[in-house]
PDB file of C-alpha atoms in Angstrom:
ATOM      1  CA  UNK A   1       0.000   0.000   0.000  1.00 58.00           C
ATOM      2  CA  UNK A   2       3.380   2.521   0.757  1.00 68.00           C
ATOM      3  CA  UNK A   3       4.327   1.671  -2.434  1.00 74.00           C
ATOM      4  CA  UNK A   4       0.977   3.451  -4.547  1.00 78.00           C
ATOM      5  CA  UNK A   5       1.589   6.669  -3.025  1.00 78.00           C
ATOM      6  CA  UNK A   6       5.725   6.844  -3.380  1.00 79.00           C
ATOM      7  CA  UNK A   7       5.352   6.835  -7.178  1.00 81.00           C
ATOM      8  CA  UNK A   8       3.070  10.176  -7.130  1.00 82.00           C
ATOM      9  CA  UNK A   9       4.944  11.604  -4.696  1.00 84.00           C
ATOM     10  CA  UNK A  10       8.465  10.706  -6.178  1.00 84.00           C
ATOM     11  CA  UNK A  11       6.569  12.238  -9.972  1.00 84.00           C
ATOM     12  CA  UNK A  12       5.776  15.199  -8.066  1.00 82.00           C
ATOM     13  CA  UNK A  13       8.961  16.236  -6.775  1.00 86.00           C
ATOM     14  CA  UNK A  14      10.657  15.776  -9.947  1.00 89.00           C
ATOM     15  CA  UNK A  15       8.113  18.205 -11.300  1.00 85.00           C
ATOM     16  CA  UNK A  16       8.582  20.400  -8.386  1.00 82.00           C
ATOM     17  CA  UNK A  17      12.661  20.332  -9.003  1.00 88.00           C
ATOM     18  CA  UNK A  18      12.319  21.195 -12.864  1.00 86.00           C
ATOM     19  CA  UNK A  19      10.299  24.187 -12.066  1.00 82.00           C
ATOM     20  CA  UNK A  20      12.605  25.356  -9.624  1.00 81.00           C
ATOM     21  CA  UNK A  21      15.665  24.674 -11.734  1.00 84.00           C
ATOM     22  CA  UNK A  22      13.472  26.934 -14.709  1.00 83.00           C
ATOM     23  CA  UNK A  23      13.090  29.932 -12.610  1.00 82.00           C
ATOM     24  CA  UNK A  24       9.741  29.212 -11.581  1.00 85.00           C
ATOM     25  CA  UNK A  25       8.209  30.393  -8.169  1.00 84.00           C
ATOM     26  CA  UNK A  26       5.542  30.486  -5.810  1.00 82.00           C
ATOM     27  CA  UNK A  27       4.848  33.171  -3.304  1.00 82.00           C
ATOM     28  CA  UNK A  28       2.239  34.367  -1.444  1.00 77.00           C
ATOM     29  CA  UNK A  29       1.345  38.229  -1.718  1.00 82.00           C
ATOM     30  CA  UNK A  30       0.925  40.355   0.931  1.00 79.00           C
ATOM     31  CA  UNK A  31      -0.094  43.917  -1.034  1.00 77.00           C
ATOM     32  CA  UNK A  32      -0.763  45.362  -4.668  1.00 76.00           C
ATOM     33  CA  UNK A  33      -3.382  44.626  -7.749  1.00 73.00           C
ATOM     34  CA  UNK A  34      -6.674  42.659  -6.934  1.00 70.00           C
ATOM     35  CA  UNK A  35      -8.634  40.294  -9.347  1.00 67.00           C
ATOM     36  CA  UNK A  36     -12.162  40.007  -9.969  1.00 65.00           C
ATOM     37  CA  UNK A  37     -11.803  36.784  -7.687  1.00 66.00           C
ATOM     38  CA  UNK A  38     -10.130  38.786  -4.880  1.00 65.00           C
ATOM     39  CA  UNK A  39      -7.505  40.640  -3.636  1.00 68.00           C
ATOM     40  CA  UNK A  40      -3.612  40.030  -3.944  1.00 67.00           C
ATOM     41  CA  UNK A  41      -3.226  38.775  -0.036  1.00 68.00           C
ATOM     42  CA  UNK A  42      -6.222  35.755  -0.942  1.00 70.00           C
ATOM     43  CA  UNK A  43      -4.330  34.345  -3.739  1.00 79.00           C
ATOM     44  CA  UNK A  44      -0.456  32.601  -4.504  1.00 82.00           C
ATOM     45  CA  UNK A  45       1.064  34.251  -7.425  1.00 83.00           C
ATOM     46  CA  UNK A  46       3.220  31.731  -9.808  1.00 83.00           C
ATOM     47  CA  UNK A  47       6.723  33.980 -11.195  1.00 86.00           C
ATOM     48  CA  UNK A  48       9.353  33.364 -13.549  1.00 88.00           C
ATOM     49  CA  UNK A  49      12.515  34.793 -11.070  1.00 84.00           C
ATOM     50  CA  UNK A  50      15.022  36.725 -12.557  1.00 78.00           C
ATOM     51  CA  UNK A  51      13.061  38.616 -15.758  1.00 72.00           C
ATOM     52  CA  UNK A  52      14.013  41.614 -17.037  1.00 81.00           C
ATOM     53  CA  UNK A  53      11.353  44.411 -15.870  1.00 84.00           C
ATOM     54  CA  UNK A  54       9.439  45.638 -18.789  1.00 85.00           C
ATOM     55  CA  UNK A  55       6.674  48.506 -19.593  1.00 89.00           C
ATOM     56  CA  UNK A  56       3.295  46.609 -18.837  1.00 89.00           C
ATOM     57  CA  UNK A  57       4.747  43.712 -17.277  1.00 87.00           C
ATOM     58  CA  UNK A  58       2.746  42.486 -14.559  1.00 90.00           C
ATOM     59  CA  UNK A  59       5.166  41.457 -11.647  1.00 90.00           C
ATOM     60  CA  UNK A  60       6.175  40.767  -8.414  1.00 90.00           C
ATOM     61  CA  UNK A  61       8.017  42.924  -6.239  1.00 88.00           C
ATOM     62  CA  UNK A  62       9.611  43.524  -2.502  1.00 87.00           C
ATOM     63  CA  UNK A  63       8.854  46.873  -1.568  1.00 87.00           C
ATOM     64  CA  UNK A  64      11.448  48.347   0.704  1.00 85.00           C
ATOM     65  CA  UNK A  65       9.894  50.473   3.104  1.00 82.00           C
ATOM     66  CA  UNK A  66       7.181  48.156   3.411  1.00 80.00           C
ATOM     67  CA  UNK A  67       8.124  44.965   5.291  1.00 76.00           C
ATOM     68  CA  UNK A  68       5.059  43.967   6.391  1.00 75.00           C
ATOM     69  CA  UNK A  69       3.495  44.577   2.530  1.00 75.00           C
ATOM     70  CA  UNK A  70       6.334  42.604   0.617  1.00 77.00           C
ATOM     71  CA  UNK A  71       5.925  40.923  -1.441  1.00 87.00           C
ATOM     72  CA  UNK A  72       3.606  42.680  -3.776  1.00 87.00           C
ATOM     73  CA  UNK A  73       1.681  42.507  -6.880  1.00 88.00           C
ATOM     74  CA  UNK A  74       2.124  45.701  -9.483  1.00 89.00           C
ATOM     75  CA  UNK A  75       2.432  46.395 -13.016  1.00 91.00           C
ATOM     76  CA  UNK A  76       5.164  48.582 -14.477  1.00 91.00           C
ATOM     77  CA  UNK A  77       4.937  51.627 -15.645  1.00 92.00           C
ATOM     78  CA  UNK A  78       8.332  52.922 -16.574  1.00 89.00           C
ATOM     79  CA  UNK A  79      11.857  51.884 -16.322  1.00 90.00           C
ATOM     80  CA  UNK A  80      14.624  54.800 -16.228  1.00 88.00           C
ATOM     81  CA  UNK A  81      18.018  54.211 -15.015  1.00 85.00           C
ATOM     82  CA  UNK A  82      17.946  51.557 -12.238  1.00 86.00           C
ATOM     83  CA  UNK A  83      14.368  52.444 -11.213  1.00 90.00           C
ATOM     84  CA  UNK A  84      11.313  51.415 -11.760  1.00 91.00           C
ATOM     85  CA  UNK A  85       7.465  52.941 -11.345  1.00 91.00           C
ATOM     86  CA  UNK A  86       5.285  50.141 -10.331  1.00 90.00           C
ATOM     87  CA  UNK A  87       1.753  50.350  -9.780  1.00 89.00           C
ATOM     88  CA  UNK A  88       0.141  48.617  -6.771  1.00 87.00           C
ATOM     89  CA  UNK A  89      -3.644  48.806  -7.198  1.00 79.00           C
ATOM     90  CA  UNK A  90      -4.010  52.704  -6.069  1.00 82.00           C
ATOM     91  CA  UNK A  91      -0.666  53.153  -4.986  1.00 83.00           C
ATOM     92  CA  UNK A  92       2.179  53.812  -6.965  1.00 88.00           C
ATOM     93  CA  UNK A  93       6.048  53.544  -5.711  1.00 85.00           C
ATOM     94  CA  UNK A  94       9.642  54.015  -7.243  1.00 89.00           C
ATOM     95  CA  UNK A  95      11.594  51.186  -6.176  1.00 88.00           C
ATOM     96  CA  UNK A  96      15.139  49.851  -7.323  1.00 89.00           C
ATOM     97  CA  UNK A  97      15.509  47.137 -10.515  1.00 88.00           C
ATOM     98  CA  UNK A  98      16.700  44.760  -7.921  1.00 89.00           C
ATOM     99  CA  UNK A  99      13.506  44.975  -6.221  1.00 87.00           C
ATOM    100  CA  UNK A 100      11.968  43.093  -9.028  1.00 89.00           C
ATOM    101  CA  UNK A 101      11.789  39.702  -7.912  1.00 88.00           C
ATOM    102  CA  UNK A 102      10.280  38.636 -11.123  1.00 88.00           C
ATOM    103  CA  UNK A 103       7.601  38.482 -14.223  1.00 90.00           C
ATOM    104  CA  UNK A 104       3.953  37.262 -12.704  1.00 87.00           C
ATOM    105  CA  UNK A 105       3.230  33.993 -14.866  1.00 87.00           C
ATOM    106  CA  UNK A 106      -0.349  33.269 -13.257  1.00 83.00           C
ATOM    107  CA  UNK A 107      -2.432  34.195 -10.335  1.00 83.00           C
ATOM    108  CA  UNK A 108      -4.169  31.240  -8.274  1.00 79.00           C
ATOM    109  CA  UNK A 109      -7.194  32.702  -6.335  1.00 77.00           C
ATOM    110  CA  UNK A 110      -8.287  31.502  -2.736  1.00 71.00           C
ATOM    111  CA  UNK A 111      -5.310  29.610  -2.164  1.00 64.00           C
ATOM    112  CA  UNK A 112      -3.344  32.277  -0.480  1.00 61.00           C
ATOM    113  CA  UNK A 113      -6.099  32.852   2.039  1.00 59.00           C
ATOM    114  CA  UNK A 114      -5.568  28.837   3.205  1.00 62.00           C
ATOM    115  CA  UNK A 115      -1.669  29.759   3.299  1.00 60.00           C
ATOM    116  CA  UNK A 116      -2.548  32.881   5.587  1.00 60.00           C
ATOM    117  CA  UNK A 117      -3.906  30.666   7.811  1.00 60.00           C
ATOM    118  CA  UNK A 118      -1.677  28.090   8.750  1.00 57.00           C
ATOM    119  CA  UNK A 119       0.954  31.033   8.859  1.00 56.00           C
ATOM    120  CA  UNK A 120       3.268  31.189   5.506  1.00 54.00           C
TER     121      UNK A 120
END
């Protein structure tokens, strides 16, 4: 009976390792856009790390002088120098390039409010 549930779980942490080794991450947001299915802190947001920050990317960020807020869903609105204007729902912040922790892939609603819960 052990040995029906080591195959799936074995499968799934091969799966887990390739999308790690691609650049892919989960996190859970604490701050920025909302969907239509709720806000930013209810849902887990799926990233590719590491991707250059474009005009109209939607992404996910750390914000610096906001600990408790980070990280954060925005979308970018300009890129000058090493800084970048992000926009968080109503807010709106310059932060550094290396702030960027990377380009928002997907969004899974509901999920981040279970996460909240148990304390991640």
């Amino acid at each position: 009976m052990l040995r029906r549930f080591v195959k799936p779980v074995g499968v799934a942490l091969i799966v887990i390792l390739i999308f790690l080794l691609a650049g892919f991450r989960l996190n859970h947001p604490q701050y920025g856009l909302s969907s239509a299915l709720g806000s930013a802190k209810s849902s887990l947001a799926l990233y590719k790390h590491g991707a250059q920050p474009t005009i109209g990317a939607k992404v996910i960020v750390t914000l610096p002088n906001m600990p408790a807020a980070s990280p954060a869903l925005g979308i970018i609105r300009s890129v000058q120098g090493g800084k970048v204007l992000v926009v968080l729902g109503s807010d709106l912040r310059e932060i550094s390039v290396q702030d960027v922790k990377g380009k928002l892939i997907a969004v899974i609603p509901f999920l981040g409010a279970i996460v909240g819960i148990v304390g991640l």
